[in-house]
XYZ file of N, CA and C in Angstrom:
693
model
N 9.828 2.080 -28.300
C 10.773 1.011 -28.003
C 12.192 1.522 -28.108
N 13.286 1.240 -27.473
C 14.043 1.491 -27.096
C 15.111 2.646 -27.187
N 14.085 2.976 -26.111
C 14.211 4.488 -25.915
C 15.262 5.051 -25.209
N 16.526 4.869 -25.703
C 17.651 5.815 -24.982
C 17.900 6.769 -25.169
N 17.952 7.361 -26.317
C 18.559 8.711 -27.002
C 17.517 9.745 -26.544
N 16.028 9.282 -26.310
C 15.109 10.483 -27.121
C 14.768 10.657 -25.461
N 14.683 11.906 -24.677
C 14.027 11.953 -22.997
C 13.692 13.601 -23.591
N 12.627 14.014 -22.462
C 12.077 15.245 -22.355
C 12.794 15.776 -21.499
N 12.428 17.199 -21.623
C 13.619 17.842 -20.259
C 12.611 17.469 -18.962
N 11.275 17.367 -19.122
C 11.017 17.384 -18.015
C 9.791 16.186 -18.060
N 10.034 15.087 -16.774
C 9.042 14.042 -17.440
C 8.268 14.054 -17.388
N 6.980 13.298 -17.919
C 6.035 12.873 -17.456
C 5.300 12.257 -16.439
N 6.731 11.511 -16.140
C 6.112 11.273 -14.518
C 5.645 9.536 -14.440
N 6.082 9.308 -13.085
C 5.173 7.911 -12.937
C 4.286 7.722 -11.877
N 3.685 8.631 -11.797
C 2.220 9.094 -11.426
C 1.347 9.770 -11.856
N 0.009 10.143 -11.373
C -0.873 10.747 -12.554
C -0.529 11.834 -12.603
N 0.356 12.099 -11.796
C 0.591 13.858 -11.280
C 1.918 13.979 -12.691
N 1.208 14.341 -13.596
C 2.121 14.657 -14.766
C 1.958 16.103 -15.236
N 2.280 17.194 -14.769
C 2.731 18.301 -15.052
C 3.311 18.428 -15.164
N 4.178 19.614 -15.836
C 5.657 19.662 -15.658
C 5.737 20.315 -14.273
N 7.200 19.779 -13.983
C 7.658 20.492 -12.687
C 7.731 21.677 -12.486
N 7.527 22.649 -11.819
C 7.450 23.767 -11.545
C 8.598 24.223 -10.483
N 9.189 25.270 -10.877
C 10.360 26.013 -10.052
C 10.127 26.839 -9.151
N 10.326 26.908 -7.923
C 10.235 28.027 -7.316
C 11.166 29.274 -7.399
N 12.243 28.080 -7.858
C 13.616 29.465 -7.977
C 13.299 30.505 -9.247
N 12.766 29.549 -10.254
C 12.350 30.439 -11.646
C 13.670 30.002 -13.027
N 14.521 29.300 -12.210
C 15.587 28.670 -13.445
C 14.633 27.617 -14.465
N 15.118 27.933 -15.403
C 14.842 26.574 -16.355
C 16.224 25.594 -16.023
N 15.664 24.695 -16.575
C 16.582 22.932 -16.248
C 17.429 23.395 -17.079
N 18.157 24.203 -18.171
C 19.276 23.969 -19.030
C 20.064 25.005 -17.856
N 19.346 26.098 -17.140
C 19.765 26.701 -16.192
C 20.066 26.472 -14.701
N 19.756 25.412 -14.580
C 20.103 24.817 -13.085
C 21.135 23.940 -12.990
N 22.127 24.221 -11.981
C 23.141 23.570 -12.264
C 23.388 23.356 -10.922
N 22.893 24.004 -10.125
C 23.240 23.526 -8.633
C 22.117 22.769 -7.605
N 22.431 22.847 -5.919
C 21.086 22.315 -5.461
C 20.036 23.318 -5.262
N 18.748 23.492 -4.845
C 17.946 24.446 -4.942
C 17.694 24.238 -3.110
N 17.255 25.396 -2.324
C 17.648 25.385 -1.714
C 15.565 25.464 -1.078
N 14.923 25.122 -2.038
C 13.635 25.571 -1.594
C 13.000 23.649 -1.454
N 12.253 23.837 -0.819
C 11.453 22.761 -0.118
C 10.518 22.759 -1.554
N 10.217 21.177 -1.598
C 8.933 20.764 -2.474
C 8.329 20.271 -2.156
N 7.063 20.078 -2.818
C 5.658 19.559 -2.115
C 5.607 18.416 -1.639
N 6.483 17.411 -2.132
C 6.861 16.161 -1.764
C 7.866 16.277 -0.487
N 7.949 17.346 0.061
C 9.645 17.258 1.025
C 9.561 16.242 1.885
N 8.222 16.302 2.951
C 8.526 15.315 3.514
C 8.615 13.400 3.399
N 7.785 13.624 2.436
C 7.522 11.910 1.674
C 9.012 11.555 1.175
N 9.430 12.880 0.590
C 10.505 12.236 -0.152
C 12.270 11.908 1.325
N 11.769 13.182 1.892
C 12.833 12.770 3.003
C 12.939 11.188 3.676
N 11.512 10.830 3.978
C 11.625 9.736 4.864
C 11.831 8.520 3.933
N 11.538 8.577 2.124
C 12.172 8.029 1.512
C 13.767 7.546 1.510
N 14.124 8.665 1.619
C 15.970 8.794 1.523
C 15.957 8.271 3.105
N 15.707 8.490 3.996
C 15.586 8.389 5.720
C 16.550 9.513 5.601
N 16.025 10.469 5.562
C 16.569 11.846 6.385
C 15.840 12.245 7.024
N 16.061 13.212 8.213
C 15.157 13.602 8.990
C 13.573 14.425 8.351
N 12.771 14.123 8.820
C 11.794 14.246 8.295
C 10.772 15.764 8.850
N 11.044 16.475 8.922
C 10.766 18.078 9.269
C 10.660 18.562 7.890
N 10.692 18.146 6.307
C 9.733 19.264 5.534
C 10.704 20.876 5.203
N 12.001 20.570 5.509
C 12.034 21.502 5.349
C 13.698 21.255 4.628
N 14.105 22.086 3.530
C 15.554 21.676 2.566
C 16.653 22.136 3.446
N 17.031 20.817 3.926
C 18.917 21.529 4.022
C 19.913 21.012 2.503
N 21.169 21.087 3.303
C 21.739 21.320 2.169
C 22.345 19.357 2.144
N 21.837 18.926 3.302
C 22.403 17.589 3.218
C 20.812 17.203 2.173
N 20.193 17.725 2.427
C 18.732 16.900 2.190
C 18.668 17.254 0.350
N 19.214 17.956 0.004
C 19.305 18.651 -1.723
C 20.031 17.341 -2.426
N 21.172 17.076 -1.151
C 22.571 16.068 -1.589
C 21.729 14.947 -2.330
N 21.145 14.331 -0.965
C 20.420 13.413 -1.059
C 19.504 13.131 -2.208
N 18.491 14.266 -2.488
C 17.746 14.189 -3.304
C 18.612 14.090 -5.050
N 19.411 14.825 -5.019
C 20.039 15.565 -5.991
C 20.935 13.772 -6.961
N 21.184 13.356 -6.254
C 22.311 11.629 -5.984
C 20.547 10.717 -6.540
N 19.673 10.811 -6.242
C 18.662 10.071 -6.654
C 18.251 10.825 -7.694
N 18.249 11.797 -8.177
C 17.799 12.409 -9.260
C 18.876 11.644 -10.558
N 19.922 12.061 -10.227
C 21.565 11.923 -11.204
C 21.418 10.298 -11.197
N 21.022 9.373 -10.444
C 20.841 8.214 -10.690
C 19.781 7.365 -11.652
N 18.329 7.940 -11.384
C 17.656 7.131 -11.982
C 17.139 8.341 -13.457
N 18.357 9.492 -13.686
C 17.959 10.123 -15.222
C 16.840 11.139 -14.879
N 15.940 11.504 -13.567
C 14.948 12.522 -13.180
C 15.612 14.228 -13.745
N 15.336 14.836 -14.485
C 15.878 15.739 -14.510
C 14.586 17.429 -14.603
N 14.703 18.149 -14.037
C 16.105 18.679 -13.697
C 16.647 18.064 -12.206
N 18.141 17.620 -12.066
C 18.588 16.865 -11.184
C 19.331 18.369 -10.381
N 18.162 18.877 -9.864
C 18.676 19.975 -8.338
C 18.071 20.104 -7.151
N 17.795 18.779 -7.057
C 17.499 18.427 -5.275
C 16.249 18.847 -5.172
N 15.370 19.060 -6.146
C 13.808 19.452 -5.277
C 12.858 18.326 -5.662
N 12.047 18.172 -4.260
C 11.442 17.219 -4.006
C 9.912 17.526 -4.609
N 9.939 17.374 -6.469
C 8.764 17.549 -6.863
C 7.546 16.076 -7.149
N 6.655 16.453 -8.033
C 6.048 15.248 -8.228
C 6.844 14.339 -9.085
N 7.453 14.862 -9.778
C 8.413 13.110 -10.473
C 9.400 12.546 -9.702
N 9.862 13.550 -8.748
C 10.221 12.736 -8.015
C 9.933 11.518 -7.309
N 8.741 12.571 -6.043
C 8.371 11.609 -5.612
C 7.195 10.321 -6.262
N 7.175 10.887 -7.733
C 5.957 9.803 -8.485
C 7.761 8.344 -8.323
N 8.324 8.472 -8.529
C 9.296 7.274 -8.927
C 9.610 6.480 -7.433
N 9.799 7.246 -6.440
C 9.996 6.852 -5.173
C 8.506 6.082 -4.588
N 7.204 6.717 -5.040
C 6.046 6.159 -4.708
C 6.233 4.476 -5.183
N 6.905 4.766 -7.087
C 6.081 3.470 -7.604
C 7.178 2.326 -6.911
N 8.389 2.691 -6.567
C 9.455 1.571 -5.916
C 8.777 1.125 -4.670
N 8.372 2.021 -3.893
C 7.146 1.631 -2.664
C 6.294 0.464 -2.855
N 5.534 0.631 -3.847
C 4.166 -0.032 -4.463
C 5.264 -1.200 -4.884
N 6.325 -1.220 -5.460
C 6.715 -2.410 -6.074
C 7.242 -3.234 -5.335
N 8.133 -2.862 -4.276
C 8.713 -3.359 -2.724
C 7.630 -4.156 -2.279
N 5.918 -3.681 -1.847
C 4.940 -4.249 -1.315
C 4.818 -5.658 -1.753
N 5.138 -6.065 -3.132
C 4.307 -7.246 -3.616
C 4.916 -8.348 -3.596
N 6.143 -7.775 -3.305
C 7.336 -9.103 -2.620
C 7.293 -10.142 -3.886
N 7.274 -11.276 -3.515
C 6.859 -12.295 -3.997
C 6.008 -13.461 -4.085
N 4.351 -12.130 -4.519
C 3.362 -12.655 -5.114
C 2.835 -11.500 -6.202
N 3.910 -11.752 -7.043
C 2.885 -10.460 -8.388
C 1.897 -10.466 -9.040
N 1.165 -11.843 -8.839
C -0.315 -11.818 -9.419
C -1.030 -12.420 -7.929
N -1.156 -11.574 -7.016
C -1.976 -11.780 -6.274
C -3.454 -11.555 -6.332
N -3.622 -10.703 -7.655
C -4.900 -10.169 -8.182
C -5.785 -11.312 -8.962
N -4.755 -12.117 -9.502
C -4.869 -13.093 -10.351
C -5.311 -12.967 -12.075
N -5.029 -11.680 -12.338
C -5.122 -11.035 -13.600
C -4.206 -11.848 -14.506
N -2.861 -12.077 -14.144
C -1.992 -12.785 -15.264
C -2.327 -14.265 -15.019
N -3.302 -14.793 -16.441
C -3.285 -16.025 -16.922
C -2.503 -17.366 -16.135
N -3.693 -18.235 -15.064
C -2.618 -19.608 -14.640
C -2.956 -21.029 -15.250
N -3.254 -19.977 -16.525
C -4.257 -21.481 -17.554
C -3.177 -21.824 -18.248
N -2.123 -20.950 -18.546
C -1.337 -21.002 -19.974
C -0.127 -21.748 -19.969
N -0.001 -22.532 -18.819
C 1.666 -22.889 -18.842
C 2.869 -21.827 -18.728
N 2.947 -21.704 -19.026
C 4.844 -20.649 -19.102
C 4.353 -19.452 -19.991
N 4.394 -18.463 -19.020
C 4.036 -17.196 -19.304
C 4.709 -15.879 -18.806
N 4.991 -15.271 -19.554
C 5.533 -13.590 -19.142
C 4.642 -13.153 -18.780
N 4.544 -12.180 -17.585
C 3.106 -11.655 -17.044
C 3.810 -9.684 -17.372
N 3.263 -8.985 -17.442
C 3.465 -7.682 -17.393
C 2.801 -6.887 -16.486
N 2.924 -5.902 -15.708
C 1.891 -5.206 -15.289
C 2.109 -3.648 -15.142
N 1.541 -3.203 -15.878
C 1.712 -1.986 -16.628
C 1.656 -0.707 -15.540
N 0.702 -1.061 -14.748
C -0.050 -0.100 -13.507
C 1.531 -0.141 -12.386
N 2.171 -1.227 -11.968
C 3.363 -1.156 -10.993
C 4.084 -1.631 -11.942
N 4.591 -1.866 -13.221
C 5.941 -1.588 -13.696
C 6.711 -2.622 -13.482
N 5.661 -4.277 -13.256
C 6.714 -5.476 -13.209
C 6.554 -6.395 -14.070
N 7.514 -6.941 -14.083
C 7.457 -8.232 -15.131
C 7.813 -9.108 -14.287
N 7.290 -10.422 -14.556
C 7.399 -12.193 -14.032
C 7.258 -12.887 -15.415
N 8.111 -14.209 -14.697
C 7.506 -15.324 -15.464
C 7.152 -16.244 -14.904
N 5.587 -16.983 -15.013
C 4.704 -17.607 -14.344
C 4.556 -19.050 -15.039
N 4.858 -20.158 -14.611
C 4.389 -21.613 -15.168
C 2.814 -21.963 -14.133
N 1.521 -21.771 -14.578
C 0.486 -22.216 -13.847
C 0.536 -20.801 -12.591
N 0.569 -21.270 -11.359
C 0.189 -20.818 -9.970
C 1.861 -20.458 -9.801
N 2.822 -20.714 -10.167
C 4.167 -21.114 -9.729
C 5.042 -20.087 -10.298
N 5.362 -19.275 -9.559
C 6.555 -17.990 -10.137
C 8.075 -18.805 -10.389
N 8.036 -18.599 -11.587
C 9.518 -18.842 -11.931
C 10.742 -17.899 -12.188
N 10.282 -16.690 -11.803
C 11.391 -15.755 -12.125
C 10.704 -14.564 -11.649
N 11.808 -13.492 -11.375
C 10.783 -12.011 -10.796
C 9.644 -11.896 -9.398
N 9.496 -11.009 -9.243
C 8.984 -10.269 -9.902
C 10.587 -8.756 -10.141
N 10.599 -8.318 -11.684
C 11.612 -7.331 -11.430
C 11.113 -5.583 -12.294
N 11.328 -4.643 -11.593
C 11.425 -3.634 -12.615
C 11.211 -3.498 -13.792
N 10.380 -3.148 -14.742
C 10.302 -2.750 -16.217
C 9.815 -0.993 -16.575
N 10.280 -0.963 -17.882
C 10.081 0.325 -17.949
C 9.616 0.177 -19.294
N 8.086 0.717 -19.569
C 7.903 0.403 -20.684
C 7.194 2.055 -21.111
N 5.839 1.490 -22.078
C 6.181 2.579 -23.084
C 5.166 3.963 -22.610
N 6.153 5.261 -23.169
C 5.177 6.547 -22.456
C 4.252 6.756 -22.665
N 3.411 7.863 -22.483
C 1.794 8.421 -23.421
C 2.864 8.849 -24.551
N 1.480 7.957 -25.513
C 1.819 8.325 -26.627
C 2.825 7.408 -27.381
N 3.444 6.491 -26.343
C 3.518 5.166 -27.150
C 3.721 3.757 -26.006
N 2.248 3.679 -25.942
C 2.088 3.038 -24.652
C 2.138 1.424 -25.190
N 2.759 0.641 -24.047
C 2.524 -0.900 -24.235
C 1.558 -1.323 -24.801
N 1.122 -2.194 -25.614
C -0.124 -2.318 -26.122
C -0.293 -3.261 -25.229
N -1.748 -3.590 -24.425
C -2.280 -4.854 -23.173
C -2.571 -5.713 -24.119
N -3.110 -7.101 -23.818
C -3.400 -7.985 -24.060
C -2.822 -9.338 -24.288
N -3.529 -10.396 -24.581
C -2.586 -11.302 -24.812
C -2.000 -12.010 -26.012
N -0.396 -11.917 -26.001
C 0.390 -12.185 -27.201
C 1.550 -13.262 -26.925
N 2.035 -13.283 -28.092
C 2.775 -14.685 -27.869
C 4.461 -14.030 -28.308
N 5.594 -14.457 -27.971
C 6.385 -13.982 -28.773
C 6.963 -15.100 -30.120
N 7.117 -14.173 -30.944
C 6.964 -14.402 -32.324
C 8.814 -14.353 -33.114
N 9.392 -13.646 -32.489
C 10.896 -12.970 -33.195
C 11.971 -13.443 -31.598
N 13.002 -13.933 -31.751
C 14.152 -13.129 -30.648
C 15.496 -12.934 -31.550
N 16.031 -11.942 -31.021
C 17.253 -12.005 -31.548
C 17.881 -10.765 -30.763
N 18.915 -11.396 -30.478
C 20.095 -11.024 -29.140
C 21.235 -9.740 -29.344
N 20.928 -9.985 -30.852
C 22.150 -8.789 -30.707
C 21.441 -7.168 -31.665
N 19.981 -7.276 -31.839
C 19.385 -6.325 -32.711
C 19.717 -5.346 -32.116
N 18.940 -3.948 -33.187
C 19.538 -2.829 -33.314
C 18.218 -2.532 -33.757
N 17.346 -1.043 -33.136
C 16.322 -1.133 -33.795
C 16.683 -0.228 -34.982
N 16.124 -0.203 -36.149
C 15.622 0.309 -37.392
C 15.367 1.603 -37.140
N 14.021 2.282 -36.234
C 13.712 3.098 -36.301
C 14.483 4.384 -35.241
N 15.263 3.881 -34.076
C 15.813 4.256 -33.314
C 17.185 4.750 -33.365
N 17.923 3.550 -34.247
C 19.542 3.176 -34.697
C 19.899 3.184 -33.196
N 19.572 2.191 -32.396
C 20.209 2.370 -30.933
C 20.002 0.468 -30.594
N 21.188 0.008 -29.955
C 21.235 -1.391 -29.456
C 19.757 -1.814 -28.718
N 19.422 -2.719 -29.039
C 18.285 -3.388 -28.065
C 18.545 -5.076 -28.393
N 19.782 -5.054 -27.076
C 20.054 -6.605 -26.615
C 19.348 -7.755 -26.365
N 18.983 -8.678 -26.408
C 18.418 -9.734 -26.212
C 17.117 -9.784 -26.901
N 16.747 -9.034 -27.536
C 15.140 -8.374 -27.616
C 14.535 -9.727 -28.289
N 13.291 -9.232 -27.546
C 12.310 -10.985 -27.492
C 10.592 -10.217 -27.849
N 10.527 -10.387 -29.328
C 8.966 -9.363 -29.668
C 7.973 -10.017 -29.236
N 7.027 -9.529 -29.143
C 5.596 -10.594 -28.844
C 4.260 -9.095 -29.218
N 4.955 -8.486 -29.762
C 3.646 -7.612 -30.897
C 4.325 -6.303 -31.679
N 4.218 -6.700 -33.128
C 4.855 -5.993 -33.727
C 6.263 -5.290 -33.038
N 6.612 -3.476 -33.227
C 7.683 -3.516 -32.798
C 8.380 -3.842 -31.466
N 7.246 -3.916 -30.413
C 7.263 -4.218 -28.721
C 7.360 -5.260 -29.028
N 9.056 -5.175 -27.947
C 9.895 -6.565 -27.659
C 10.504 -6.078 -26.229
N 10.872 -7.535 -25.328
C 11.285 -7.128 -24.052
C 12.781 -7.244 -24.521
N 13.612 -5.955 -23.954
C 14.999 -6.260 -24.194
C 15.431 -5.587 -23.023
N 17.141 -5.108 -23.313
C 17.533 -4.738 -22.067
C 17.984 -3.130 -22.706
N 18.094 -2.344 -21.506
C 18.197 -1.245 -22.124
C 19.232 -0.491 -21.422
N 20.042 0.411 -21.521
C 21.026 1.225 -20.650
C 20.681 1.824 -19.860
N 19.645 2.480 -19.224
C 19.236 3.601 -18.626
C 18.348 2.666 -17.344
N 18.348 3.439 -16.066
C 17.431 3.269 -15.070
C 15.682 2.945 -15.654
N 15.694 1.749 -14.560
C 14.072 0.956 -15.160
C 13.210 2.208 -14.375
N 13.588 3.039 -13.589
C 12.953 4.152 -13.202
C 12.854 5.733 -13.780
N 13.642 5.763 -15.088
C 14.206 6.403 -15.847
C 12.573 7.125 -16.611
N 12.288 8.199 -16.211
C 10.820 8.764 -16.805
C 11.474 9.722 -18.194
N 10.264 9.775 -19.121
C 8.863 9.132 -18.549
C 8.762 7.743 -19.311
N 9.410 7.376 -19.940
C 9.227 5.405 -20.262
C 9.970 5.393 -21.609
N 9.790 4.067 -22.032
C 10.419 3.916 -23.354
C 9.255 4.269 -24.381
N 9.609 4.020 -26.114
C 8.765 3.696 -27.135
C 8.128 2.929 -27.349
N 7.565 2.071 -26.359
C 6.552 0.964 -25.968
C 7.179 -0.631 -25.929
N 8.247 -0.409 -25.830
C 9.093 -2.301 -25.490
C 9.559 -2.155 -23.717
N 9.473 -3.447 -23.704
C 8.901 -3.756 -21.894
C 11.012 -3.604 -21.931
N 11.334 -2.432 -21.646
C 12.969 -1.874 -21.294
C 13.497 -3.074 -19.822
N 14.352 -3.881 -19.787
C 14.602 -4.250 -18.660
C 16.229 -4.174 -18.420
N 16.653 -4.825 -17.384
C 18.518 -3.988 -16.501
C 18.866 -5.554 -17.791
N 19.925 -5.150 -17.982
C 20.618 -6.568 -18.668
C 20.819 -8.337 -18.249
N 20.899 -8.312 -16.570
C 20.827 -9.426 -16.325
C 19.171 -9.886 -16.409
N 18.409 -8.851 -15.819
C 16.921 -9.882 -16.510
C 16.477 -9.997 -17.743
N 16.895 -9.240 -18.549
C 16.818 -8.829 -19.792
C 17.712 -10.930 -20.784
N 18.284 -11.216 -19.729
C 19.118 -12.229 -20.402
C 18.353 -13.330 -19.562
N 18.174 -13.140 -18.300
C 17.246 -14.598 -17.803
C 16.499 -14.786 -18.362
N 15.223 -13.338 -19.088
C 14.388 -13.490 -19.601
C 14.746 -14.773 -21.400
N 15.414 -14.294 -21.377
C 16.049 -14.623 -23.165
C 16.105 -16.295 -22.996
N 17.255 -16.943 -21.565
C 17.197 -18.164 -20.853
C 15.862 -19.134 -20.294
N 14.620 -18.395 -20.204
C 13.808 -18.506 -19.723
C 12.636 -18.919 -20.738
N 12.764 -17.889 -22.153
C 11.299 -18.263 -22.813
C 12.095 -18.596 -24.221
N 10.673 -18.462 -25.112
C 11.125 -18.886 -26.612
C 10.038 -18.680 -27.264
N 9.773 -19.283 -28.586
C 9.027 -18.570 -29.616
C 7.870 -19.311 -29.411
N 6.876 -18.483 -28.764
C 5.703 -19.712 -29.121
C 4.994 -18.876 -27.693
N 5.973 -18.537 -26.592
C 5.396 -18.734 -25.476
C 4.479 -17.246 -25.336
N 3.573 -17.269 -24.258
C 2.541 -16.758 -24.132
C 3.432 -15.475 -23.004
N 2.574 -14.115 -23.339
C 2.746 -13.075 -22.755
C 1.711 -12.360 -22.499
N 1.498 -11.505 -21.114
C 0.172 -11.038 -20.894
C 0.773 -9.773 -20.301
N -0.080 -8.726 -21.508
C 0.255 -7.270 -20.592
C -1.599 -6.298 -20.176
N -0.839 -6.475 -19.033
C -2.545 -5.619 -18.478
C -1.630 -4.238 -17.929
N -3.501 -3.720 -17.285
C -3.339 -1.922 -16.447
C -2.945 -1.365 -17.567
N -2.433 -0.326 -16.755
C -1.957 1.034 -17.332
C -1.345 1.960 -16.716
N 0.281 1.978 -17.687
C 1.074 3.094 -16.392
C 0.934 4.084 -16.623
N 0.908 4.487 -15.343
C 0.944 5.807 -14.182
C 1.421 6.880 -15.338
N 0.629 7.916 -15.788
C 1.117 8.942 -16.236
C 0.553 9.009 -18.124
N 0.206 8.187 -18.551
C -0.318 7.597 -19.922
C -1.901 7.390 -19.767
């Protein structure tokens, strides 16, 4: 849980494809400082991502490109190659784009419970659901890595308080709303695409992080299923 300070040099990934990245140039990440000028296995997926021309092969506009999405959502090493964490983060925005607005089309999150936070661990969204009826979301979450994964099931939240600070972290976690032990949804500084995840609290951008806060209260029901990509 709220995991700003602590990142790996190289992530885990939000796909299963969790290796570390591999260099062709042979720099380590404290050693790369520029764009790399070699094509990755992802080149073309990730080109038609960005919409650059799609030929598979690195220019120096196409490094830019990559390099500006790396430096944005915290992917590091941020030198333009189109590896699997890359394209694992560009995949899961894909998958999350698809579901528009119906996030329990599966019908996994609870329409027995009245007013409910739904989670879904596998695409990385959060809603809040009254019955059949979306009341908020579906938006981005970033929750917890291997090794300190969301716990699933269903919980209620129990604690909020808006201006905490966690204990074990010494780092702000705004709005934070618990619903099992230390996992609480709050808002966090860093990209909801930001690998490889937090310390297991559902991380969200500050304005949902505060609808959420506007939205529920102590008592109400939360459901976290799946399992993300890479854990």
């Amino acid at each position: 849980m709220g995991d700003i300070r602590r990142r790996t040099v190289v992530a885990l990934g939000v796909t299963s494809l969790v290796a570390p990245l591999t260099l062709a140039l042979g720099a380590t990440p404290a050693q790369a400082a520029s764009c790399t000028t070699t094509a990755g296995p992802y080149q073309k997926q990730v080109e038609k991502f960005l919409g650059r021309p799609v030929d598979g092969k690195q220019s120096s506009a196409d490094c830019k490109a990559i390099r500006a999405f790396q430096t944005k959502h915290g992917i590091t090493p941020n030198i333009g190659y189109a590896g699997p964490v890359t394209w694992g983060v560009m995949n899961l925005m894909n998958k999350q784009k698809a579901v528009g607005k119906n996030p329990n089309k599966s019908g996994k999150c609870p329409v027995n419970k009245g007013r409910i936070a739904c989670v879904d661990l596998t695409l990385q969204l959060s809603w809040i659901q009254d019955g059949k009826k979306l009341v908020f979301g579906p938006v981005p979450v970033r929750t917890g890595r291997d090794g300190y994964e969301t716990r699933t099931g269903l919980k209620k939240i129990y604690w909020r308080n808006i201006d905490h600070v966690s204990t074990i972290y010494d780092v702000p976690m705004p709005y934070s709303q618990f619903f099992d032990g230390g996992q609480a949804f709050h808002s966090a500084g860093v990209s909801m695409w930001n690998p490889p995840g937090s310390h297991g609290c559902v991380n969200m951008t500050k304005t949902d992080a505060k609808k959420y806060w506007s939205l529920l209260k102590n008592g109400d029901d939360v459901y976290v299923y799946g399992r993300k990509p890479g854990t």
